[in-house]
CSV table of C-alpha atoms in Angstrom, one decimal:
chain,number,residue,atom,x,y,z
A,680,UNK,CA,6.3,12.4,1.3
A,681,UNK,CA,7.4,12.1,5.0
A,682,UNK,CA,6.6,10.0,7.5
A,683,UNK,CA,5.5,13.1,9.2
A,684,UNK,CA,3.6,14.4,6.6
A,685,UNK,CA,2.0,11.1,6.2
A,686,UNK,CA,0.3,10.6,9.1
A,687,UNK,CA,-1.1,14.6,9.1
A,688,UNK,CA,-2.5,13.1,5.5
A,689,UNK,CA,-3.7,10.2,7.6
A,690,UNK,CA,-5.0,10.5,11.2
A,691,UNK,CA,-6.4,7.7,11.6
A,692,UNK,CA,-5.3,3.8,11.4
A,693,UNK,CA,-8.0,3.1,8.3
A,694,UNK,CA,-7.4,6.3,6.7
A,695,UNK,CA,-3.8,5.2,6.7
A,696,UNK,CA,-4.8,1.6,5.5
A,697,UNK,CA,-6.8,2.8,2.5
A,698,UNK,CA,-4.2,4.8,1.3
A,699,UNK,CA,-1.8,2.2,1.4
A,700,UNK,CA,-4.2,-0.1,-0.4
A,701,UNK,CA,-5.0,2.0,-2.9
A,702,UNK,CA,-1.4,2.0,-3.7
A,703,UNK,CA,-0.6,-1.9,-4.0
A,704,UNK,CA,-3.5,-2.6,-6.0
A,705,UNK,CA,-2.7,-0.5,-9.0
A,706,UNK,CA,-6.1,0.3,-10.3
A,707,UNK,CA,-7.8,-0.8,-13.6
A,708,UNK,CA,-5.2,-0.5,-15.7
A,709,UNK,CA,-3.1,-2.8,-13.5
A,710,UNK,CA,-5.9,-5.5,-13.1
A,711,UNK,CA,-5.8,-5.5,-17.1
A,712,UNK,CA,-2.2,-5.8,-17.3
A,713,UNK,CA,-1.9,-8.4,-15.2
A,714,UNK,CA,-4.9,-10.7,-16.7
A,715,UNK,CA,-3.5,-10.2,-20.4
A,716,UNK,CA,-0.5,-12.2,-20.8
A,717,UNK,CA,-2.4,-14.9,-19.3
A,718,UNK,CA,-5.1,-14.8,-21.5
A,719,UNK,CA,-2.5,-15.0,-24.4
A,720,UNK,CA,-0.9,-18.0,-23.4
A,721,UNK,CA,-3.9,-19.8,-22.6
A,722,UNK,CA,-5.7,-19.0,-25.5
A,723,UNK,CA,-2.3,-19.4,-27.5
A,724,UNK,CA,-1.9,-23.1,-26.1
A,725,UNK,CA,-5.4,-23.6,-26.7
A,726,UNK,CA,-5.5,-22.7,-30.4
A,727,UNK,CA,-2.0,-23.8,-31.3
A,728,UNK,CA,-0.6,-26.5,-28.6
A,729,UNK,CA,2.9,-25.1,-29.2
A,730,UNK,CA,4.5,-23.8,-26.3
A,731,UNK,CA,7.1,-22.1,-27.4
A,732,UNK,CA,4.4,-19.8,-29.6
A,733,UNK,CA,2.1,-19.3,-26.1
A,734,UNK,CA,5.1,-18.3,-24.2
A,735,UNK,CA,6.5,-16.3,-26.5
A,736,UNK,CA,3.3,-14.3,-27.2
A,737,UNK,CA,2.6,-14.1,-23.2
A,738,UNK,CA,6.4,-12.9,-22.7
A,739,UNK,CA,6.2,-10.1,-25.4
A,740,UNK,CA,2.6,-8.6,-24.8
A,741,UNK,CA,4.0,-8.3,-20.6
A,742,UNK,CA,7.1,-6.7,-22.6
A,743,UNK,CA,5.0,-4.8,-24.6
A,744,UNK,CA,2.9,-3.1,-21.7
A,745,UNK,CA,6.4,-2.4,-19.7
A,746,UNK,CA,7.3,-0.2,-22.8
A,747,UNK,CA,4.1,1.7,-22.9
A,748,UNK,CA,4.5,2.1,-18.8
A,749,UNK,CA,8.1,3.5,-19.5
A,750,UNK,CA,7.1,5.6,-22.8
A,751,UNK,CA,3.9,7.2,-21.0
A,752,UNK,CA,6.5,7.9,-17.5
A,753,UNK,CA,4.0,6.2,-15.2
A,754,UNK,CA,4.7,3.9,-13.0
A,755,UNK,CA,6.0,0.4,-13.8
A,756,UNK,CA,5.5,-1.3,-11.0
A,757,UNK,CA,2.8,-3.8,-11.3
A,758,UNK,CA,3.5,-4.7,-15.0
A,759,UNK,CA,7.3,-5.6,-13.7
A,760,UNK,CA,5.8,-7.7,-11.0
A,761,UNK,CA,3.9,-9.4,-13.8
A,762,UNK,CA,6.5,-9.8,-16.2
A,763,UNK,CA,8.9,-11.5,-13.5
A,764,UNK,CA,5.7,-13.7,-12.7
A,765,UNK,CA,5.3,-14.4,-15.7
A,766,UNK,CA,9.1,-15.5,-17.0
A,767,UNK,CA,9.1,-17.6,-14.0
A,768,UNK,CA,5.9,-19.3,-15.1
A,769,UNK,CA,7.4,-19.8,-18.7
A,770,UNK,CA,11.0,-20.7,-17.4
A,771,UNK,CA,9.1,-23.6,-15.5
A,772,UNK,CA,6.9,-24.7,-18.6
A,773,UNK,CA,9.8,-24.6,-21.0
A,774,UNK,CA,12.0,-26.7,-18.6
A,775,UNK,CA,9.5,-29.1,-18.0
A,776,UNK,CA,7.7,-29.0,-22.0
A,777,UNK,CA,4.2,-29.2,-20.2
A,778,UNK,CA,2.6,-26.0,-20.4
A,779,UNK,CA,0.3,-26.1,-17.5
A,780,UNK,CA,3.6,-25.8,-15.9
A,781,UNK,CA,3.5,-21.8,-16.4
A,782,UNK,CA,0.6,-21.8,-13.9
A,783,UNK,CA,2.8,-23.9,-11.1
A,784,UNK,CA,4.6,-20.6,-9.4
A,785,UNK,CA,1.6,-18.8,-8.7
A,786,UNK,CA,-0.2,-22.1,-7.2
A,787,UNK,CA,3.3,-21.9,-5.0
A,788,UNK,CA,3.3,-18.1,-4.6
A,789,UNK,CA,-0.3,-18.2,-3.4
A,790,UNK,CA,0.7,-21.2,-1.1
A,791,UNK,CA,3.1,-19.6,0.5
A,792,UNK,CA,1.9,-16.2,0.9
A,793,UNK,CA,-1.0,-17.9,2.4
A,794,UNK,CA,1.7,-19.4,5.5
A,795,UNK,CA,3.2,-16.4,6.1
A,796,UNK,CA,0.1,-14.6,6.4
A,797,UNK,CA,-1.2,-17.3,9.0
A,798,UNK,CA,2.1,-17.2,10.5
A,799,UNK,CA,1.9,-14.0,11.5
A,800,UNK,CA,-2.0,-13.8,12.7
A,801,UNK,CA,-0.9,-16.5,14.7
A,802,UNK,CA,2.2,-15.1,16.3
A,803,UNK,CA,0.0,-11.5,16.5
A,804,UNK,CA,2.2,-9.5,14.3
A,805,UNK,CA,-0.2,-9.3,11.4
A,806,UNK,CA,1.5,-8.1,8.2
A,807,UNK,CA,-1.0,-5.5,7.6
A,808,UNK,CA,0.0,-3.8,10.6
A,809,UNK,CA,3.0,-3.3,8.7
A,810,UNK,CA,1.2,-0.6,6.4
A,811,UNK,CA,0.7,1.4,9.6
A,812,UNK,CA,4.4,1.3,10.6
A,813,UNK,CA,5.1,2.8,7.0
A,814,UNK,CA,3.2,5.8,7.5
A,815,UNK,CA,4.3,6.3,11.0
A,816,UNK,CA,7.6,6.0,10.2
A,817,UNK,CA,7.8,3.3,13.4
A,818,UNK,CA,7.5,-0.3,11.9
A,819,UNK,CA,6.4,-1.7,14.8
A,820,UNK,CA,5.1,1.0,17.3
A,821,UNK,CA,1.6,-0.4,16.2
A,822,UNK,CA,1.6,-3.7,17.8
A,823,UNK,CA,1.5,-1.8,21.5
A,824,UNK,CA,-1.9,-1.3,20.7
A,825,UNK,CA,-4.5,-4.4,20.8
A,826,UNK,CA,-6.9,-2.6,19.2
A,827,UNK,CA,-4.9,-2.1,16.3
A,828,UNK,CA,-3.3,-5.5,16.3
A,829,UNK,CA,-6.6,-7.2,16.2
A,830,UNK,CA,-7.8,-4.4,13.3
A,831,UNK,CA,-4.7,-5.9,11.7
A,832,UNK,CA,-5.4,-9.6,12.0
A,833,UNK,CA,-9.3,-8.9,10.9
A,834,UNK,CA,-7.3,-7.2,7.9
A,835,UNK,CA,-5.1,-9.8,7.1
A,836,UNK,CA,-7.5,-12.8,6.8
A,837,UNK,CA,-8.9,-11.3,4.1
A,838,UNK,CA,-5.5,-10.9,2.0
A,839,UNK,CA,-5.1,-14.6,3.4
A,840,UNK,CA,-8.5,-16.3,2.4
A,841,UNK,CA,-8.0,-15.3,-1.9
A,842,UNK,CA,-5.0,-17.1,-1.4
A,843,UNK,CA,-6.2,-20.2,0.0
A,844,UNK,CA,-9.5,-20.4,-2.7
A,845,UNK,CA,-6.3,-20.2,-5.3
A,846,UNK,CA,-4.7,-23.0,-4.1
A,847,UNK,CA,-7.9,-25.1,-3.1
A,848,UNK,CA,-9.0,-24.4,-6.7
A,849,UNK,CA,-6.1,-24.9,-9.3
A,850,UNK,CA,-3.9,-27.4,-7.1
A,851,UNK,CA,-5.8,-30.1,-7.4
A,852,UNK,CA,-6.1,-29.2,-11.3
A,853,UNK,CA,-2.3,-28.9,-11.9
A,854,UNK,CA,-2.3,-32.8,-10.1
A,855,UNK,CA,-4.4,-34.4,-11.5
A,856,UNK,CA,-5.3,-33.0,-15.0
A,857,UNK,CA,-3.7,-33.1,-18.5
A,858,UNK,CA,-3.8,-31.6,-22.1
A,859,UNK,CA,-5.8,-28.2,-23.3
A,860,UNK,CA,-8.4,-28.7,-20.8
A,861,UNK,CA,-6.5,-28.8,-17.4
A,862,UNK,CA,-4.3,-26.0,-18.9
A,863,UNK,CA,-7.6,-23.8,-19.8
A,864,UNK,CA,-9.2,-24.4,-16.6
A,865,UNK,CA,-6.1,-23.3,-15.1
A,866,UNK,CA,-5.8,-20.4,-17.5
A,867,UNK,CA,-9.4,-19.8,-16.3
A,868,UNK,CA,-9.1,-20.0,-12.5
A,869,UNK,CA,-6.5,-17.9,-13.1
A,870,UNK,CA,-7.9,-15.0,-14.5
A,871,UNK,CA,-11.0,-15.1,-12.6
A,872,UNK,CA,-9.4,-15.7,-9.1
A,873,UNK,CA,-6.7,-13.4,-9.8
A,874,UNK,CA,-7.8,-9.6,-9.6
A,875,UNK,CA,-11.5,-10.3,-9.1
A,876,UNK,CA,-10.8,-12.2,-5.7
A,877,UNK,CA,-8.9,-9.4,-5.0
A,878,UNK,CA,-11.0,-6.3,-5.4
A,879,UNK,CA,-13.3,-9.0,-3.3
A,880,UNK,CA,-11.5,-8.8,-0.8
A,881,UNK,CA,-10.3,-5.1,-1.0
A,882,UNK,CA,-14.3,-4.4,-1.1
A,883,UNK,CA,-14.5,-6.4,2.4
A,884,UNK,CA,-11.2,-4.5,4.0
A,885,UNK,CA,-12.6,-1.0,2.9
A,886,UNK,CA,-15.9,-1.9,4.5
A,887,UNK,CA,-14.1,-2.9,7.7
A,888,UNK,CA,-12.0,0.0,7.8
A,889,UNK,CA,-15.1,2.4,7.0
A,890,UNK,CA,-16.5,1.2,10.2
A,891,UNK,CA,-13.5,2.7,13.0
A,892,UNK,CA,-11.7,5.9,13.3
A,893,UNK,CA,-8.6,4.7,15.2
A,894,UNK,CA,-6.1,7.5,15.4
A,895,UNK,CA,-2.4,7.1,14.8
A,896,UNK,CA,-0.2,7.8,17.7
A,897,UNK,CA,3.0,8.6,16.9
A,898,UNK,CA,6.0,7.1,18.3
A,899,UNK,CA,7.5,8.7,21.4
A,900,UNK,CA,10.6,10.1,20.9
A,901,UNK,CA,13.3,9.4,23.4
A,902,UNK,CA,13.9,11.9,26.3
């Protein structure tokens, strides 16, 4: 679809947000697929203390789910993001033979997300606002407006504060504790700060967003 169709689809900043939302988030079916391989290693290390058994498992279910995407020509998206998460994960734990290990690049992933994120409510070029430049087919015609920008930032803390529970949470975890139980309460954290956090904080965004009708202006052509 165009960027001109778009916005006639959208005439409104949180119209436009939504949509754009409902797109990255994938749905059901991607919450499941991305809670799955995790449950497999952790339940895998938990019964077996092998990691190369865990990681295997966790690596070939992901695979598995990629195929089914492919064979059923739906999107792939979200179980490829998985997958790569999750090779990085086991690349980590099989270099290091300690299989809370696997859990150490989201811990990093989160902690870094969550930077950028403040980095840009602080420098008032929230990354939300970003969703708004893709519809309008201006990436940054959006921050002229301080309505919107502060919309954007309002928007943005709540992608940022999931993030910063992850790390507060299984940090400290991947520190300071050893054997099965600091690798199931990591599987744990995992799994319940993953996707639920997130549909938290989707819940809040939608309930901010159902609250304005800010319309989209459209970038001024030059003369």
């Amino acid at each position: 679809m165009s960027a001109e169709a778009e916005e006639v689809a959208h005439d409104t900043v949180e119209a436009a947000v939504r949509a754009q939302l409902a797109k990255a988030f994938g749905g059901v079916r991607g919450i499941i697929e991305a809670a799955v391989p995790t449950i497999a290693f952790t339940l895998s290390w938990i019964f077996t203390e092998d990691l190369k058994i865990s990681l295997i498992i966790s690596v070939s279910l992901a695979v598995v789910l990629l195929v089914a995407r492919i064979a059923q020509r739906s999107t792939p998206q979200f179980v490829i993001n998985s997958l790569i998460g999750i090779a990085i994960g086991a690349f980590f734990a099989s270099r290091t033979g300690d299989a809370k290990d696997y859990f150490l690049p989201g811990i990093l992933w989160n902690a870094g997300y969550s930077v950028a994120m403040l980095l840009s409510i602080v420098t008032r070029w929230p990354v939300v606002g970003f969703l708004i430049g893709s519809v309008t087919g201006d990436p940054t015609a959006w921050h002229k407006d301080p309505g919107i920008v502060r919309l954007c930032a309002k928007l943005t803390w709540m992608l940022l504060i999931p993030c910063v529970i992850r790390v507060a949470v299984q940090l400290p975890v991947w520190l300071f504790g050893g054997g099965d139980e600091a690798v199931a309460a990591l599987g744990f954290a995992k799994i319940v700060m993953g996707w639920p956090l997130q549909v938290a904080a989707l819940g809040a965004m939608l309930w901010l967003l159902g609250r304005g009708r800010t319309p989209i202006k459209s970038p001024v052509a030059p003369a």
